[in-house]
Amino acid sequence: QVQLVESGGGLVQPGGSLRLSCAPSKYTLDYYTIGWFRQAPGKEREGVSCISSNYGSTNYADSVKGRFTISRDNDKKTVFLQMNSLKPEDTAVYYCAAKRGSSCPLVATDWPSWGQGTQVTVSS
């Protein structure tokens, strides 16, 4: 299984932006579909967005559509999650995940490989 490392989390005011990065500790992400998930205290892990390994098809949770954008840079072996217009309810630990195949489900149990997570806090 591929090992993943997230970065880019932090504290931001409501309405602000952050960009999260997900990179493999070795090898490449070329043949993996990559997803972003988040988990707030006391809540289940929920799917945020994913980008498929072929053609870069994307999928977004309704709660982030129009505010978050997922992209991948295969040359830099990195997947990004650009988060704009952040809200306090976006506060959570954000995880990236990887799976083989091109399907892009926002269901945590469908993803075998996970990073360690990065904290995002939206607060004034």
PDB file of C-alpha atoms in Angstrom:
ATOM      1  CA  GLN A   1       0.000   0.000   0.000  1.00  0.00           C
ATOM      2  CA  VAL A   2       1.138   3.503  -0.761  1.00  0.00           C
ATOM      3  CA  GLN A   3       2.176   5.675   2.194  1.00  0.00           C
ATOM      4  CA  LEU A   4       0.834   9.219   2.176  1.00  0.00           C
ATOM      5  CA  VAL A   5       1.884  12.455   3.866  1.00  0.00           C
ATOM      6  CA  GLU A   6      -0.443  15.452   4.242  1.00  0.00           C
ATOM      7  CA  SER A   7       0.624  19.039   4.847  1.00  0.00           C
ATOM      8  CA  GLY A   8      -0.807  22.542   4.755  1.00  0.00           C
ATOM      9  CA  GLY A   9      -3.220  22.547   7.665  1.00  0.00           C
ATOM     10  CA  GLY A  10      -3.415  25.349  10.191  1.00  0.00           C
ATOM     11  CA  LEU A  11      -5.552  28.037  11.790  1.00  0.00           C
ATOM     12  CA  VAL A  12      -7.475  30.375   9.525  1.00  0.00           C
ATOM     13  CA  GLN A  13     -10.241  32.929  10.027  1.00  0.00           C
ATOM     14  CA  PRO A  14     -13.723  32.356   8.586  1.00  0.00           C
ATOM     15  CA  GLY A  15     -13.746  33.291   4.915  1.00  0.00           C
ATOM     16  CA  GLY A  16     -10.066  32.514   4.558  1.00  0.00           C
ATOM     17  CA  SER A  17      -8.251  29.932   2.443  1.00  0.00           C
ATOM     18  CA  LEU A  18      -5.854  27.045   2.877  1.00  0.00           C
ATOM     19  CA  ARG A  19      -4.239  24.617   0.466  1.00  0.00           C
ATOM     20  CA  LEU A  20      -3.627  21.066   1.606  1.00  0.00           C
ATOM     21  CA  SER A  21      -1.092  18.800  -0.069  1.00  0.00           C
ATOM     22  CA  CYS A  22      -0.918  15.014  -0.234  1.00  0.00           C
ATOM     23  CA  ALA A  23       2.235  13.312  -1.425  1.00  0.00           C
ATOM     24  CA  PRO A  24       3.521   9.748  -1.307  1.00  0.00           C
ATOM     25  CA  SER A  25       6.477   9.023   0.949  1.00  0.00           C
ATOM     26  CA  LYS A  26       7.944   7.105  -1.984  1.00  0.00           C
ATOM     27  CA  TYR A  27       6.951   5.954  -5.453  1.00  0.00           C
ATOM     28  CA  THR A  28       4.245   7.808  -7.338  1.00  0.00           C
ATOM     29  CA  LEU A  29       0.553   8.585  -7.240  1.00  0.00           C
ATOM     30  CA  ASP A  30       0.126   8.146 -10.995  1.00  0.00           C
ATOM     31  CA  TYR A  31      -1.979   4.976 -10.789  1.00  0.00           C
ATOM     32  CA  TYR A  32      -3.966   5.875  -7.699  1.00  0.00           C
ATOM     33  CA  THR A  33      -7.248   7.632  -7.234  1.00  0.00           C
ATOM     34  CA  ILE A  34      -6.811  10.091  -4.352  1.00  0.00           C
ATOM     35  CA  GLY A  35      -9.434  11.249  -1.909  1.00  0.00           C
ATOM     36  CA  TRP A  36      -9.682  13.793   0.890  1.00  0.00           C
ATOM     37  CA  PHE A  37     -11.696  13.047   4.000  1.00  0.00           C
ATOM     38  CA  ARG A  38     -12.209  14.889   7.262  1.00  0.00           C
ATOM     39  CA  GLN A  39     -13.167  14.016  10.791  1.00  0.00           C
ATOM     40  CA  ALA A  40     -14.372  16.448  13.420  1.00  0.00           C
ATOM     41  CA  PRO A  41     -14.386  15.555  17.124  1.00  0.00           C
ATOM     42  CA  GLY A  42     -17.271  13.226  17.954  1.00  0.00           C
ATOM     43  CA  LYS A  43     -18.226  12.780  14.310  1.00  0.00           C
ATOM     44  CA  GLU A  44     -17.677  10.093  11.713  1.00  0.00           C
ATOM     45  CA  ARG A  45     -15.092  10.483   8.989  1.00  0.00           C
ATOM     46  CA  GLU A  46     -16.722  12.027   5.946  1.00  0.00           C
ATOM     47  CA  GLY A  47     -15.693  12.268   2.317  1.00  0.00           C
ATOM     48  CA  VAL A  48     -14.782  15.714   1.019  1.00  0.00           C
ATOM     49  CA  SER A  49     -13.468  15.215  -2.491  1.00  0.00           C
ATOM     50  CA  CYS A  50     -11.596  12.802  -4.739  1.00  0.00           C
ATOM     51  CA  ILE A  51      -9.823  12.794  -8.086  1.00  0.00           C
ATOM     52  CA  SER A  52      -9.548   9.717 -10.243  1.00  0.00           C
ATOM     53  CA  SER A  53      -6.367   8.165 -11.595  1.00  0.00           C
ATOM     54  CA  ASN A  54      -7.540   8.374 -15.225  1.00  0.00           C
ATOM     55  CA  TYR A  55      -8.616  11.650 -16.819  1.00  0.00           C
ATOM     56  CA  GLY A  56      -8.723  13.354 -13.418  1.00  0.00           C
ATOM     57  CA  SER A  57     -12.478  13.051 -12.898  1.00  0.00           C
ATOM     58  CA  THR A  58     -13.529  14.685  -9.632  1.00  0.00           C
ATOM     59  CA  ASN A  59     -16.213  14.265  -7.011  1.00  0.00           C
ATOM     60  CA  TYR A  60     -17.195  16.651  -4.210  1.00  0.00           C
ATOM     61  CA  ALA A  61     -19.385  16.520  -1.139  1.00  0.00           C
ATOM     62  CA  ASP A  62     -22.331  18.905  -1.379  1.00  0.00           C
ATOM     63  CA  SER A  63     -21.061  20.804   1.659  1.00  0.00           C
ATOM     64  CA  VAL A  64     -17.879  21.918  -0.136  1.00  0.00           C
ATOM     65  CA  LYS A  65     -19.000  22.300  -3.755  1.00  0.00           C
ATOM     66  CA  GLY A  66     -18.062  25.690  -5.120  1.00  0.00           C
ATOM     67  CA  ARG A  67     -15.578  26.318  -2.281  1.00  0.00           C
ATOM     68  CA  PHE A  68     -13.041  23.484  -2.506  1.00  0.00           C
ATOM     69  CA  THR A  69     -11.058  22.377  -5.554  1.00  0.00           C
ATOM     70  CA  ILE A  70      -9.057  19.177  -5.866  1.00  0.00           C
ATOM     71  CA  SER A  71      -6.221  18.879  -8.376  1.00  0.00           C
ATOM     72  CA  ARG A  72      -3.251  16.665  -9.058  1.00  0.00           C
ATOM     73  CA  ASP A  73       0.229  17.401 -10.318  1.00  0.00           C
ATOM     74  CA  ASN A  74       1.676  14.111 -11.474  1.00  0.00           C
ATOM     75  CA  ASP A  75       5.059  15.707 -12.191  1.00  0.00           C
ATOM     76  CA  LYS A  76       5.297  16.809  -8.576  1.00  0.00           C
ATOM     77  CA  LYS A  77       3.625  13.618  -7.395  1.00  0.00           C
ATOM     78  CA  THR A  78       1.195  15.662  -5.327  1.00  0.00           C
ATOM     79  CA  VAL A  79      -2.543  16.099  -4.959  1.00  0.00           C
ATOM     80  CA  PHE A  80      -3.847  19.430  -3.691  1.00  0.00           C
ATOM     81  CA  LEU A  81      -7.056  20.496  -1.984  1.00  0.00           C
ATOM     82  CA  GLN A  82      -7.620  24.230  -2.344  1.00  0.00           C
ATOM     83  CA  MET A  83     -10.106  25.348   0.297  1.00  0.00           C
ATOM     84  CA  ASN A  84     -11.686  28.789  -0.055  1.00  0.00           C
ATOM     85  CA  SER A  85     -14.435  30.593   1.870  1.00  0.00           C
ATOM     86  CA  LEU A  86     -13.736  28.430   4.890  1.00  0.00           C
ATOM     87  CA  LYS A  87     -16.377  28.122   7.585  1.00  0.00           C
ATOM     88  CA  PRO A  88     -16.099  27.104  11.252  1.00  0.00           C
ATOM     89  CA  GLU A  89     -17.894  23.869  10.374  1.00  0.00           C
ATOM     90  CA  ASP A  90     -14.951  22.948   8.117  1.00  0.00           C
ATOM     91  CA  THR A  91     -12.838  22.512  11.245  1.00  0.00           C
ATOM     92  CA  ALA A  92     -11.564  18.917  11.341  1.00  0.00           C
ATOM     93  CA  VAL A  93      -8.573  16.681  10.847  1.00  0.00           C
ATOM     94  CA  TYR A  94      -8.174  16.251   7.105  1.00  0.00           C
ATOM     95  CA  TYR A  95      -6.864  12.978   5.714  1.00  0.00           C
ATOM     96  CA  CYS A  96      -5.828  11.981   2.239  1.00  0.00           C
ATOM     97  CA  ALA A  97      -6.425   8.441   1.057  1.00  0.00           C
ATOM     98  CA  ALA A  98      -5.483   6.339  -1.953  1.00  0.00           C
ATOM     99  CA  LYS A  99      -7.034   3.444  -3.844  1.00  0.00           C
ATOM    100  CA  ARG A 100      -6.417   1.569  -7.051  1.00  0.00           C
ATOM    101  CA  GLY A 101      -8.928   1.921  -9.857  1.00  0.00           C
ATOM    102  CA  SER A 102     -10.707   4.956 -11.228  1.00  0.00           C
ATOM    103  CA  SER A 103     -13.880   4.967  -9.155  1.00  0.00           C
ATOM    104  CA  CYS A 104     -14.158   7.941  -6.827  1.00  0.00           C
ATOM    105  CA  PRO A 105     -16.473   7.099  -3.916  1.00  0.00           C
ATOM    106  CA  LEU A 106     -16.690   9.383  -0.910  1.00  0.00           C
ATOM    107  CA  VAL A 107     -17.019   6.428   1.425  1.00  0.00           C
ATOM    108  CA  ALA A 108     -14.143   5.949   3.849  1.00  0.00           C
ATOM    109  CA  THR A 109     -14.374   2.154   3.976  1.00  0.00           C
ATOM    110  CA  ASP A 110     -13.595   1.932   0.239  1.00  0.00           C
ATOM    111  CA  TRP A 111     -10.083   3.366   0.716  1.00  0.00           C
ATOM    112  CA  PRO A 112      -7.232   1.113   1.904  1.00  0.00           C
ATOM    113  CA  SER A 113      -4.361   3.601   2.281  1.00  0.00           C
ATOM    114  CA  TRP A 114      -4.384   6.663   4.549  1.00  0.00           C
ATOM    115  CA  GLY A 115      -2.142   9.475   5.661  1.00  0.00           C
ATOM    116  CA  GLN A 116      -1.719  10.609   9.248  1.00  0.00           C
ATOM    117  CA  GLY A 117      -3.936  13.681   8.886  1.00  0.00           C
ATOM    118  CA  THR A 118      -3.487  17.425   9.201  1.00  0.00           C
ATOM    119  CA  GLN A 119      -5.515  19.721  11.459  1.00  0.00           C
ATOM    120  CA  VAL A 120      -7.590  22.519   9.937  1.00  0.00           C
ATOM    121  CA  THR A 121      -9.132  24.998  12.364  1.00  0.00           C
ATOM    122  CA  VAL A 122     -11.429  27.783  11.181  1.00  0.00           C
ATOM    123  CA  SER A 123     -11.978  30.296  13.938  1.00  0.00           C
ATOM    124  CA  SER A 124     -11.896  34.011  14.602  1.00  0.00           C
TER     125      SER A 124
END
